[in-house]
Amino acid sequence: MEKGTWTVKTGFADMFKGGVIMDVTTAEQAKIAEEAGAVAVMALERVPADIRKAGGVARMASISKIKEIMQAVSIPVMAKVRIGHIAEARILEALGVDFIDESEVLTPADDRFHINKHEFKVPFVCGARDLGEALRRIAEGAAMIRTKGEAGTGNVVEAVKHMRKVMDDIRKVTTMLDDELVAYAKEIGAPVELVREVKRLGRLPVVNFAAGGVATPADAALMMMLGADGVFVGSGIFKSKDPAKMARSIVMAVTYWNDPEMLLKVSEDIGEPMPGLEVEELEVRMQERGW
């Protein structure tokens, strides 16, 4: 089978459905994530909470760091590049990462354009706050969407808001007459062909994970209840008191999100979650990067 086709990219993303993708910064953390049942890890120099705390320009992780993580686990390894940073993406593709996240968690490199992801064989994931933003990223070649939360806060409210917005937008499209789709596509700034595809499918044409602010098993289950295909967890695991236990519990919560008895069981004795931040008090809102 030819590598790097749209079918291969989206099919690979489909394999993560119902799973948890965890941010890791060391080989030891990657092993904890793999042992807990993560379907993939995201290699970072710092988790979002530390990026937020340190300030300054946040860039792609060092090659040695990503190599260390790739050598430590057998599950797929993702890595982040700055929005619009074509060179960082080429470097990661040459390195052989399994997925690239063109991420608002890092400092954007281009204030006008995202990467043309069709030019790469490696698949990309991008963030979105509504249907229009999601379809613009898919039009650029993103094979996976993650609805944006506010990364590094341990506060799930923005992830909930944006997942509800995307799902509401999709429901709206499914009830529209075909004659109305062109005008709606123009209104949300999305290609009409993709809007028609959303109406036909009743969902995004690629998998949609929740991300940003997930800090507990209950948070993860909530995002699945709202329609997520899976969950990204960053600071929520390795800023908790017992990362190994929290990682296992969040994986179980995503698997059994529709089973209250199991959610009760996996939410017990998990230790203290990461401290949370009020979104209204933030000086930098990472979710607002990208357009």
Tab-separated table of C-alpha atoms in Angstrom:
chain	number	residue	atom	x	y	z
A	1	MET	CA	0.000	0.000	0.000
A	2	GLU	CA	1.271	3.486	-0.900
A	3	LYS	CA	2.445	5.448	2.139
A	4	GLY	CA	1.191	8.893	2.993
A	5	THR	CA	-2.151	8.771	1.187
A	6	TRP	CA	-5.223	10.363	2.713
A	7	THR	CA	-6.722	6.900	3.279
A	8	VAL	CA	-3.620	5.695	5.125
A	9	LYS	CA	-3.374	8.859	7.227
A	10	THR	CA	-7.021	8.885	8.321
A	11	GLY	CA	-7.043	5.123	8.766
A	12	PHE	CA	-4.067	5.395	11.126
A	13	ALA	CA	-5.865	8.105	13.096
A	14	ASP	CA	-8.957	5.870	13.300
A	15	MET	CA	-6.855	3.274	15.119
A	16	PHE	CA	-6.561	5.634	18.110
A	17	LYS	CA	-10.347	5.744	18.593
A	18	GLY	CA	-11.464	5.091	22.159
A	19	GLY	CA	-7.966	5.675	23.476
A	20	VAL	CA	-5.835	8.125	25.432
A	21	ILE	CA	-2.789	9.980	24.064
A	22	MET	CA	-0.469	11.249	26.785
A	23	ASP	CA	2.095	14.057	26.841
A	24	VAL	CA	5.506	12.836	28.031
A	25	THR	CA	8.856	14.543	28.499
A	26	THR	CA	11.135	11.613	29.380
A	27	ALA	CA	11.605	7.947	28.512
A	28	GLU	CA	10.462	7.042	32.028
A	29	GLN	CA	7.194	8.937	31.566
A	30	ALA	CA	6.699	7.322	28.160
A	31	LYS	CA	7.036	3.877	29.746
A	32	ILE	CA	4.483	4.797	32.411
A	33	ALA	CA	2.086	5.926	29.668
A	34	GLU	CA	2.583	2.735	27.658
A	35	GLU	CA	2.136	0.498	30.705
A	36	ALA	CA	-1.043	2.393	31.605
A	37	GLY	CA	-2.544	1.612	28.204
A	38	ALA	CA	-2.017	4.844	26.260
A	39	VAL	CA	-2.531	4.368	22.505
A	40	ALA	CA	0.238	6.887	21.740
A	41	VAL	CA	2.487	9.425	23.449
A	42	MET	CA	3.223	13.042	22.554
A	43	ALA	CA	6.919	13.884	22.970
A	44	LEU	CA	7.492	17.309	24.501
A	45	GLU	CA	10.343	19.234	26.078
A	46	ARG	CA	7.926	20.465	28.760
A	47	VAL	CA	4.270	19.663	29.512
A	48	PRO	CA	1.856	22.560	28.879
A	49	ALA	CA	1.687	23.552	32.567
A	50	ASP	CA	5.455	24.112	32.578
A	51	ILE	CA	5.384	25.900	29.199
A	52	ARG	CA	2.754	28.249	30.627
A	53	LYS	CA	4.775	28.784	33.816
A	54	ALA	CA	8.095	29.422	32.063
A	55	GLY	CA	6.734	31.789	29.401
A	56	GLY	CA	8.943	32.853	26.463
A	57	VAL	CA	9.024	31.094	23.098
A	58	ALA	CA	8.069	27.407	23.153
A	59	ARG	CA	9.486	25.356	20.267
A	60	MET	CA	9.655	21.767	18.987
A	61	ALA	CA	11.286	19.405	21.504
A	62	SER	CA	14.966	18.591	21.049
A	63	ILE	CA	15.787	15.741	18.684
A	64	SER	CA	17.620	13.863	21.418
A	65	LYS	CA	14.542	14.067	23.640
A	66	ILE	CA	12.239	12.737	20.934
A	67	LYS	CA	14.703	9.955	20.031
A	68	GLU	CA	14.935	8.952	23.685
A	69	ILE	CA	11.157	8.631	23.861
A	70	MET	CA	10.887	6.802	20.507
A	71	GLN	CA	13.431	4.245	21.684
A	72	ALA	CA	11.645	3.713	25.011
A	73	VAL	CA	8.218	2.591	23.769
A	74	SER	CA	6.599	0.456	21.093
A	75	ILE	CA	3.408	2.539	20.790
A	76	PRO	CA	3.218	5.428	18.248
A	77	VAL	CA	5.099	8.621	19.118
A	78	MET	CA	3.747	12.044	18.183
A	79	ALA	CA	5.567	15.366	18.465
A	80	LYS	CA	4.539	19.016	18.283
A	81	VAL	CA	5.611	21.741	15.876
A	82	ARG	CA	4.798	25.428	15.953
A	83	ILE	CA	1.882	26.606	13.817
A	84	GLY	CA	3.192	27.302	10.321
A	85	HIS	CA	6.719	26.004	11.022
A	86	ILE	CA	7.331	23.934	7.881
A	87	ALA	CA	10.989	23.283	8.728
A	88	GLU	CA	10.232	21.807	12.162
A	89	ALA	CA	7.680	19.521	10.473
A	90	ARG	CA	10.194	18.398	7.832
A	91	ILE	CA	12.700	17.582	10.582
A	92	LEU	CA	10.168	15.515	12.512
A	93	GLU	CA	9.110	13.683	9.346
A	94	ALA	CA	12.746	12.855	8.601
A	95	LEU	CA	13.164	11.670	12.190
A	96	GLY	CA	10.310	9.211	11.677
A	97	VAL	CA	7.720	10.293	14.217
A	98	ASP	CA	4.327	8.676	13.687
A	99	PHE	CA	2.196	11.836	13.857
A	100	ILE	CA	2.835	15.602	13.978
A	101	ASP	CA	0.758	17.990	16.072
A	102	GLU	CA	0.720	21.515	14.615
A	103	SER	CA	0.009	22.919	18.020
A	104	GLU	CA	-1.128	26.154	19.584
A	105	VAL	CA	0.570	25.023	22.815
A	106	LEU	CA	3.857	26.076	21.212
A	107	THR	CA	4.491	29.664	20.159
A	108	PRO	CA	3.199	30.160	16.566
A	109	ALA	CA	5.890	30.674	13.922
A	110	ASP	CA	3.551	32.079	11.263
A	111	ASP	CA	0.758	34.522	12.078
A	112	ARG	CA	-1.039	33.967	8.748
A	113	PHE	CA	-0.632	30.445	7.442
A	114	HIS	CA	-0.787	26.927	8.786
A	115	ILE	CA	1.346	24.186	7.214
A	116	ASN	CA	0.114	22.657	3.943
A	117	LYS	CA	-0.097	19.202	5.403
A	118	HIS	CA	-0.944	17.525	2.079
A	119	GLU	CA	2.737	17.892	1.141
A	120	PHE	CA	3.799	15.489	3.908
A	121	LYS	CA	3.581	11.702	4.126
A	122	VAL	CA	3.351	11.796	7.926
A	123	PRO	CA	-0.177	12.532	9.236
A	124	PHE	CA	-1.003	15.681	11.229
A	125	VAL	CA	-3.368	16.538	14.071
A	126	CYS	CA	-4.554	20.125	14.649
A	127	GLY	CA	-6.734	21.922	17.187
A	128	ALA	CA	-10.120	23.567	16.600
A	129	ARG	CA	-12.739	25.466	18.560
A	130	ASP	CA	-15.652	25.143	16.136
A	131	LEU	CA	-16.671	23.413	12.927
A	132	GLY	CA	-15.267	26.093	10.639
A	133	GLU	CA	-11.807	25.921	12.212
A	134	ALA	CA	-11.879	22.101	12.149
A	135	LEU	CA	-12.781	21.997	8.443
A	136	ARG	CA	-10.110	24.575	7.543
A	137	ARG	CA	-7.488	22.362	9.175
A	138	ILE	CA	-8.861	19.268	7.407
A	139	ALA	CA	-8.787	21.160	4.097
A	140	GLU	CA	-5.084	21.820	4.771
A	141	GLY	CA	-4.563	18.093	5.275
A	142	ALA	CA	-5.062	17.385	8.993
A	143	ALA	CA	-5.982	13.708	9.384
A	144	MET	CA	-7.126	14.172	12.970
A	145	ILE	CA	-8.729	17.006	14.940
A	146	ARG	CA	-8.559	17.701	18.655
A	147	THR	CA	-11.023	20.199	20.038
A	148	LYS	CA	-9.101	22.849	21.928
A	149	GLY	CA	-9.266	23.262	25.663
A	150	GLU	CA	-6.981	25.536	27.634
A	151	ALA	CA	-3.806	23.480	27.942
A	152	GLY	CA	-1.856	23.356	31.186
A	153	THR	CA	-4.698	24.558	33.405
A	154	GLY	CA	-6.273	21.351	34.710
A	155	ASN	CA	-9.551	23.152	34.012
A	156	VAL	CA	-11.819	21.295	31.594
A	157	VAL	CA	-14.320	24.097	30.980
A	158	GLU	CA	-12.876	25.266	27.631
A	159	ALA	CA	-12.593	21.720	26.301
A	160	VAL	CA	-16.259	21.216	27.150
A	161	LYS	CA	-17.266	24.506	25.526
A	162	HIS	CA	-15.491	23.752	22.287
A	163	MET	CA	-16.593	20.128	22.035
A	164	ARG	CA	-20.195	21.269	22.529
A	165	LYS	CA	-19.705	23.971	19.871
A	166	VAL	CA	-18.324	21.534	17.292
A	167	MET	CA	-21.086	19.014	17.970
A	168	ASP	CA	-23.788	21.714	17.854
A	169	ASP	CA	-22.399	22.983	14.541
A	170	ILE	CA	-22.477	19.446	13.127
A	171	ARG	CA	-26.079	18.926	14.240
A	172	LYS	CA	-26.995	22.228	12.582
A	173	VAL	CA	-25.459	21.118	9.287
A	174	THR	CA	-27.296	17.794	9.326
A	175	THR	CA	-30.662	19.565	9.485
A	176	MET	CA	-29.918	22.078	6.706
A	177	LEU	CA	-31.323	21.877	3.209
A	178	ASP	CA	-28.699	21.263	0.528
A	179	ASP	CA	-29.461	24.745	-0.850
A	180	GLU	CA	-28.321	26.304	2.436
A	181	LEU	CA	-24.914	24.661	2.623
A	182	VAL	CA	-23.035	27.061	0.319
A	183	ALA	CA	-24.050	30.101	2.346
A	184	TYR	CA	-23.256	28.328	5.628
A	185	ALA	CA	-19.842	27.229	4.350
A	186	LYS	CA	-19.081	30.872	3.516
A	187	GLU	CA	-20.327	31.953	6.960
A	188	ILE	CA	-17.973	29.606	8.831
A	189	GLY	CA	-15.074	29.964	6.366
A	190	ALA	CA	-14.968	26.309	5.352
A	191	PRO	CA	-14.890	24.527	1.964
A	192	VAL	CA	-18.430	23.637	0.908
A	193	GLU	CA	-17.329	20.135	-0.160
A	194	LEU	CA	-16.344	19.396	3.443
A	195	VAL	CA	-19.562	20.888	4.800
A	196	ARG	CA	-21.489	18.560	2.468
A	197	GLU	CA	-19.363	15.667	3.744
A	198	VAL	CA	-20.232	16.548	7.346
A	199	LYS	CA	-23.935	16.527	6.450
A	200	ARG	CA	-23.590	13.143	4.753
A	201	LEU	CA	-21.638	11.573	7.615
A	202	GLY	CA	-23.279	13.360	10.551
A	203	ARG	CA	-19.801	13.944	12.003
A	204	LEU	CA	-16.380	15.263	11.078
A	205	PRO	CA	-14.734	13.314	8.247
A	206	VAL	CA	-11.762	12.558	10.560
A	207	VAL	CA	-11.538	11.474	14.200
A	208	ASN	CA	-11.977	14.172	16.817
A	209	PHE	CA	-10.266	13.884	20.199
A	210	ALA	CA	-10.747	16.184	23.192
A	211	ALA	CA	-7.734	18.061	24.542
A	212	GLY	CA	-6.726	20.704	27.044
A	213	GLY	CA	-7.610	20.780	30.729
A	214	VAL	CA	-8.426	17.106	31.313
A	215	ALA	CA	-7.153	16.346	34.830
A	216	THR	CA	-9.262	13.515	36.266
A	217	PRO	CA	-10.906	10.272	35.112
A	218	ALA	CA	-14.270	12.039	35.396
A	219	ASP	CA	-13.037	14.836	33.089
A	220	ALA	CA	-11.981	12.254	30.516
A	221	ALA	CA	-15.308	10.406	30.745
A	222	LEU	CA	-17.184	13.705	30.382
A	223	MET	CA	-15.432	14.450	27.096
A	224	MET	CA	-16.368	11.005	25.770
A	225	MET	CA	-19.995	11.600	26.847
A	226	LEU	CA	-19.972	14.818	24.805
A	227	GLY	CA	-18.910	12.984	21.655
A	228	ALA	CA	-15.103	12.795	21.643
A	229	ASP	CA	-13.497	9.837	19.866
A	230	GLY	CA	-10.716	9.798	22.469
A	231	VAL	CA	-8.758	12.077	24.776
A	232	PHE	CA	-5.393	13.828	24.883
A	233	VAL	CA	-4.050	14.290	28.412
A	234	GLY	CA	-1.077	16.519	29.075
A	235	SER	CA	-0.225	18.030	32.423
A	236	GLY	CA	-3.137	16.198	34.080
A	237	ILE	CA	-1.110	13.032	34.533
A	238	PHE	CA	2.456	14.050	35.265
A	239	LYS	CA	1.446	17.014	37.448
A	240	SER	CA	-0.741	14.786	39.637
A	241	LYS	CA	0.549	13.218	42.858
A	242	ASP	CA	0.555	9.655	41.488
A	243	PRO	CA	1.053	9.757	37.688
A	244	ALA	CA	1.048	5.981	37.137
A	245	LYS	CA	-2.233	5.541	38.972
A	246	MET	CA	-3.789	8.611	37.346
A	247	ALA	CA	-2.719	7.412	33.892
A	248	ARG	CA	-4.295	3.986	34.382
A	249	SER	CA	-7.481	5.499	35.788
A	250	ILE	CA	-7.900	7.912	32.883
A	251	VAL	CA	-7.388	5.125	30.341
A	252	MET	CA	-10.034	3.048	32.127
A	253	ALA	CA	-12.404	6.040	32.297
A	254	VAL	CA	-12.155	6.576	28.530
A	255	THR	CA	-12.776	2.878	27.907
A	256	TYR	CA	-15.733	2.629	30.307
A	257	TRP	CA	-17.074	6.188	30.002
A	258	ASN	CA	-20.665	4.912	29.777
A	259	ASP	CA	-20.469	2.676	32.869
A	260	PRO	CA	-21.046	4.701	36.086
A	261	GLU	CA	-20.093	1.797	38.359
A	262	MET	CA	-16.751	1.404	36.625
A	263	LEU	CA	-16.177	5.171	36.646
A	264	LEU	CA	-16.754	5.134	40.413
A	265	LYS	CA	-14.242	2.327	40.800
A	266	VAL	CA	-11.495	3.956	38.734
A	267	SER	CA	-12.021	7.339	40.424
A	268	GLU	CA	-11.284	5.990	43.908
A	269	ASP	CA	-7.891	6.347	45.570
A	270	ILE	CA	-6.238	8.086	42.641
A	271	GLY	CA	-4.421	10.670	44.732
A	272	GLU	CA	-4.495	14.416	44.323
A	273	PRO	CA	-5.015	15.715	40.760
A	274	MET	CA	-2.943	18.568	39.340
A	275	PRO	CA	-3.768	22.043	40.718
A	276	GLY	CA	-6.265	23.888	38.529
A	277	LEU	CA	-6.206	27.427	37.137
A	278	GLU	CA	-9.131	29.769	36.496
A	279	VAL	CA	-9.241	30.497	32.761
A	280	GLU	CA	-10.509	34.041	33.322
A	281	GLU	CA	-7.313	34.891	35.219
A	282	LEU	CA	-4.878	33.735	32.508
A	283	GLU	CA	-2.624	36.204	30.750
A	284	VAL	CA	-2.034	33.841	27.805
A	285	ARG	CA	-4.821	31.801	26.226
A	286	MET	CA	-3.215	29.157	24.044
A	287	GLN	CA	-6.570	28.177	22.539
A	288	GLU	CA	-6.759	31.542	20.734
A	289	ARG	CA	-3.661	30.732	18.660
A	290	GLY	CA	-4.637	29.477	15.198
A	291	TRP	CA	-7.639	30.656	13.207
